[in-house]
Amino acid sequence: GTVEFLVDEQDNHYFIEVNPRIQVEHTVTEEVTGIDLVQAQLRVAAGASLPELGINSQLDIKPRGVAIQCRITTEDPALNFQPDTGKLEVYRAPGGMGVRIDGAMDVGSVISPYYDSLLVKLTCHASDFKSATRTLYRGLTEFRVRGVKTN
């Protein structure tokens, strides 16, 4: 889970909330640390210790590069981002170095009104912010989705 705070200019910390579940943004942390957080949680729940996962201290977690995530949703920007439903007529996700897709959509998938409007997550990773944004831009332009409106 996560504990969220705001920090002001005087370095005062203000508690916001505790989320006792893995965050949708966990893929950013996974890309930057190289640690599969879901697998690690399951292994710890099954009795493994952090040292058994190769983590003896915070110093063992070495951030590398920058990751950015975009959520592709079935929401119509022209209708104040109202969720859209329908059948995917065209679906092509981007790929390549530094591009991660989390989702299980394909042509013919039916988008119903009974679930969250998140279609797929696009997470891009590179050595620096500028490169990560270029990869993200490339990934977004390579997406092809028809049959439902997207953000």
mmCIF file of C-alpha atoms in Angstrom:
data_model
loop_
_atom_site.group_PDB
_atom_site.id
_atom_site.type_symbol
_atom_site.label_atom_id
_atom_site.label_comp_id
_atom_site.label_asym_id
_atom_site.label_seq_id
_atom_site.Cartn_x
_atom_site.Cartn_y
_atom_site.Cartn_z
ATOM 1 C CA GLY A 1 0.000 0.000 0.000
ATOM 2 C CA THR A 2 0.900 3.649 0.129
ATOM 3 C CA VAL A 3 0.837 6.446 2.645
ATOM 4 C CA GLU A 4 0.387 9.851 0.999
ATOM 5 C CA PHE A 5 1.522 13.216 2.353
ATOM 6 C CA LEU A 6 1.781 16.794 1.122
ATOM 7 C CA VAL A 7 4.916 18.763 2.016
ATOM 8 C CA ASP A 8 4.941 22.573 2.205
ATOM 9 C CA GLU A 9 7.782 25.048 1.682
ATOM 10 C CA GLN A 10 8.779 24.780 5.369
ATOM 11 C CA ASP A 11 9.131 20.985 5.039
ATOM 12 C CA ASN A 12 5.986 20.360 7.117
ATOM 13 C CA HIS A 13 4.335 17.048 6.233
ATOM 14 C CA TYR A 14 0.542 16.771 6.057
ATOM 15 C CA PHE A 15 -1.063 13.348 6.015
ATOM 16 C CA ILE A 16 -3.568 12.741 3.196
ATOM 17 C CA GLU A 17 -4.479 9.055 3.145
ATOM 18 C CA VAL A 18 -3.469 5.411 3.398
ATOM 19 C CA ASN A 19 -4.236 3.119 0.471
ATOM 20 C CA PRO A 20 -3.957 -0.506 1.639
ATOM 21 C CA ARG A 21 -3.659 -1.849 -1.909
ATOM 22 C CA ILE A 22 -1.150 -1.655 -4.699
ATOM 23 C CA GLN A 23 -1.485 1.567 -6.649
ATOM 24 C CA VAL A 24 -2.304 1.692 -10.356
ATOM 25 C CA GLU A 25 0.971 3.636 -10.755
ATOM 26 C CA HIS A 26 3.041 0.757 -9.342
ATOM 27 C CA THR A 27 4.359 0.068 -12.851
ATOM 28 C CA VAL A 28 6.383 3.303 -12.676
ATOM 29 C CA THR A 29 8.134 2.073 -9.527
ATOM 30 C CA GLU A 30 8.682 -1.345 -11.086
ATOM 31 C CA GLU A 31 10.295 0.174 -14.182
ATOM 32 C CA VAL A 32 12.589 2.470 -12.184
ATOM 33 C CA THR A 33 13.628 -0.091 -9.544
ATOM 34 C CA GLY A 34 13.517 -3.325 -11.539
ATOM 35 C CA ILE A 35 11.464 -4.940 -8.758
ATOM 36 C CA ASP A 36 8.236 -6.776 -9.625
ATOM 37 C CA LEU A 37 6.120 -5.390 -6.759
ATOM 38 C CA VAL A 38 3.183 -7.761 -7.215
ATOM 39 C CA GLN A 39 5.467 -10.810 -7.210
ATOM 40 C CA ALA A 40 7.346 -9.433 -4.181
ATOM 41 C CA GLN A 41 4.076 -8.901 -2.281
ATOM 42 C CA LEU A 42 2.931 -12.436 -3.038
ATOM 43 C CA ARG A 43 6.270 -13.903 -1.979
ATOM 44 C CA VAL A 44 6.241 -11.929 1.291
ATOM 45 C CA ALA A 45 2.626 -13.015 1.908
ATOM 46 C CA ALA A 46 3.802 -16.621 1.399
ATOM 47 C CA GLY A 47 6.453 -16.168 4.100
ATOM 48 C CA ALA A 48 9.548 -14.907 2.269
ATOM 49 C CA SER A 49 11.646 -12.242 3.957
ATOM 50 C CA LEU A 50 12.951 -9.150 2.204
ATOM 51 C CA PRO A 51 16.534 -10.511 2.353
ATOM 52 C CA GLU A 52 15.248 -13.630 0.559
ATOM 53 C CA LEU A 53 14.076 -11.258 -2.183
ATOM 54 C CA GLY A 54 17.556 -9.695 -2.341
ATOM 55 C CA ILE A 55 16.562 -6.605 -0.355
ATOM 56 C CA ASN A 56 18.585 -6.270 2.833
ATOM 57 C CA SER A 57 18.099 -2.513 3.183
ATOM 58 C CA GLN A 58 16.768 0.508 1.313
ATOM 59 C CA LEU A 59 20.280 0.883 -0.135
ATOM 60 C CA ASP A 60 19.686 -2.295 -2.167
ATOM 61 C CA ILE A 61 16.957 -0.515 -4.143
ATOM 62 C CA LYS A 62 18.776 1.486 -6.797
ATOM 63 C CA PRO A 63 16.601 3.768 -8.930
ATOM 64 C CA ARG A 64 17.620 3.914 -12.564
ATOM 65 C CA GLY A 65 16.205 6.293 -15.101
ATOM 66 C CA VAL A 66 12.762 7.844 -15.360
ATOM 67 C CA ALA A 67 9.356 6.289 -16.006
ATOM 68 C CA ILE A 68 6.093 7.977 -16.968
ATOM 69 C CA GLN A 69 2.646 6.389 -17.101
ATOM 70 C CA CYS A 70 -0.441 7.302 -19.126
ATOM 71 C CA ARG A 71 -3.814 5.713 -18.635
ATOM 72 C CA ILE A 72 -5.720 5.115 -21.834
ATOM 73 C CA THR A 73 -9.392 5.238 -20.913
ATOM 74 C CA THR A 74 -12.637 4.718 -22.793
ATOM 75 C CA GLU A 75 -13.819 8.233 -22.040
ATOM 76 C CA ASP A 76 -15.107 10.760 -24.545
ATOM 77 C CA PRO A 77 -13.337 14.144 -24.233
ATOM 78 C CA ALA A 78 -16.134 15.788 -26.270
ATOM 79 C CA LEU A 79 -18.674 14.681 -23.628
ATOM 80 C CA ASN A 80 -16.775 15.888 -20.542
ATOM 81 C CA PHE A 81 -14.901 12.551 -20.371
ATOM 82 C CA GLN A 82 -18.074 10.494 -20.005
ATOM 83 C CA PRO A 83 -17.254 6.753 -20.171
ATOM 84 C CA ASP A 84 -17.860 5.185 -23.579
ATOM 85 C CA THR A 85 -18.885 1.609 -24.331
ATOM 86 C CA GLY A 86 -18.790 -0.590 -27.391
ATOM 87 C CA LYS A 87 -16.740 -3.191 -29.210
ATOM 88 C CA LEU A 88 -13.103 -2.654 -30.180
ATOM 89 C CA GLU A 89 -13.008 -2.656 -33.975
ATOM 90 C CA VAL A 90 -9.311 -1.750 -34.143
ATOM 91 C CA TYR A 91 -6.730 -2.168 -31.389
ATOM 92 C CA ARG A 92 -3.006 -1.796 -31.870
ATOM 93 C CA ALA A 93 -0.769 -1.087 -28.900
ATOM 94 C CA PRO A 94 2.723 0.383 -29.191
ATOM 95 C CA GLY A 95 5.856 -1.580 -28.409
ATOM 96 C CA GLY A 96 9.602 -1.449 -28.500
ATOM 97 C CA MET A 97 12.396 -0.527 -26.158
ATOM 98 C CA GLY A 98 11.204 1.263 -23.028
ATOM 99 C CA VAL A 99 7.491 0.677 -23.697
ATOM 100 C CA ARG A 100 5.365 -1.349 -21.286
ATOM 101 C CA ILE A 101 1.690 -2.115 -21.841
ATOM 102 C CA ASP A 102 -0.515 -3.368 -19.007
ATOM 103 C CA GLY A 103 -3.857 -4.520 -20.337
ATOM 104 C CA ALA A 104 -5.547 -7.406 -22.089
ATOM 105 C CA MET A 105 -7.499 -5.819 -24.908
ATOM 106 C CA ASP A 106 -7.795 -7.060 -28.465
ATOM 107 C CA VAL A 107 -10.002 -6.562 -31.501
ATOM 108 C CA GLY A 108 -13.489 -7.753 -30.596
ATOM 109 C CA SER A 109 -13.166 -6.961 -26.878
ATOM 110 C CA VAL A 110 -16.414 -5.552 -25.522
ATOM 111 C CA ILE A 111 -16.182 -2.481 -23.299
ATOM 112 C CA SER A 112 -19.170 -2.570 -20.952
ATOM 113 C CA PRO A 113 -20.520 0.143 -18.647
ATOM 114 C CA TYR A 114 -20.106 -2.091 -15.580
ATOM 115 C CA TYR A 115 -16.373 -1.612 -15.003
ATOM 116 C CA ASP A 116 -13.814 1.152 -14.663
ATOM 117 C CA SER A 117 -13.131 3.015 -17.910
ATOM 118 C CA LEU A 118 -9.393 2.158 -17.843
ATOM 119 C CA LEU A 119 -8.565 0.387 -21.108
ATOM 120 C CA VAL A 120 -4.802 -0.032 -20.795
ATOM 121 C CA LYS A 121 -1.795 1.529 -19.062
ATOM 122 C CA LEU A 122 1.190 2.753 -21.076
ATOM 123 C CA THR A 123 4.395 3.087 -19.046
ATOM 124 C CA CYS A 124 7.558 4.332 -20.709
ATOM 125 C CA HIS A 125 11.062 4.140 -19.238
ATOM 126 C CA ALA A 126 14.330 5.769 -20.309
ATOM 127 C CA SER A 127 17.564 7.063 -18.817
ATOM 128 C CA ASP A 128 16.336 10.660 -18.421
ATOM 129 C CA PHE A 129 13.110 12.677 -18.438
ATOM 130 C CA LYS A 130 13.488 14.032 -21.968
ATOM 131 C CA SER A 131 14.060 10.552 -23.400
ATOM 132 C CA ALA A 132 11.149 9.113 -21.391
ATOM 133 C CA THR A 133 8.796 11.811 -22.708
ATOM 134 C CA ARG A 134 9.951 11.119 -26.298
ATOM 135 C CA THR A 135 9.269 7.404 -25.803
ATOM 136 C CA LEU A 136 5.870 8.192 -24.269
ATOM 137 C CA TYR A 137 4.962 10.493 -27.167
ATOM 138 C CA ARG A 138 5.973 7.791 -29.649
ATOM 139 C CA GLY A 139 3.900 5.240 -27.752
ATOM 140 C CA LEU A 140 0.824 7.452 -27.690
ATOM 141 C CA THR A 141 1.064 8.201 -31.416
ATOM 142 C CA GLU A 142 1.430 4.480 -32.230
ATOM 143 C CA PHE A 143 -1.803 3.559 -30.406
ATOM 144 C CA ARG A 144 -4.768 2.743 -32.638
ATOM 145 C CA VAL A 145 -8.155 2.286 -30.992
ATOM 146 C CA ARG A 146 -11.464 2.326 -32.874
ATOM 147 C CA GLY A 147 -14.944 1.365 -31.714
ATOM 148 C CA VAL A 148 -14.878 3.417 -28.496
ATOM 149 C CA LYS A 149 -13.789 6.958 -27.732
ATOM 150 C CA THR A 150 -10.548 7.370 -25.797
ATOM 151 C CA ASN A 151 -8.990 10.171 -23.831
#
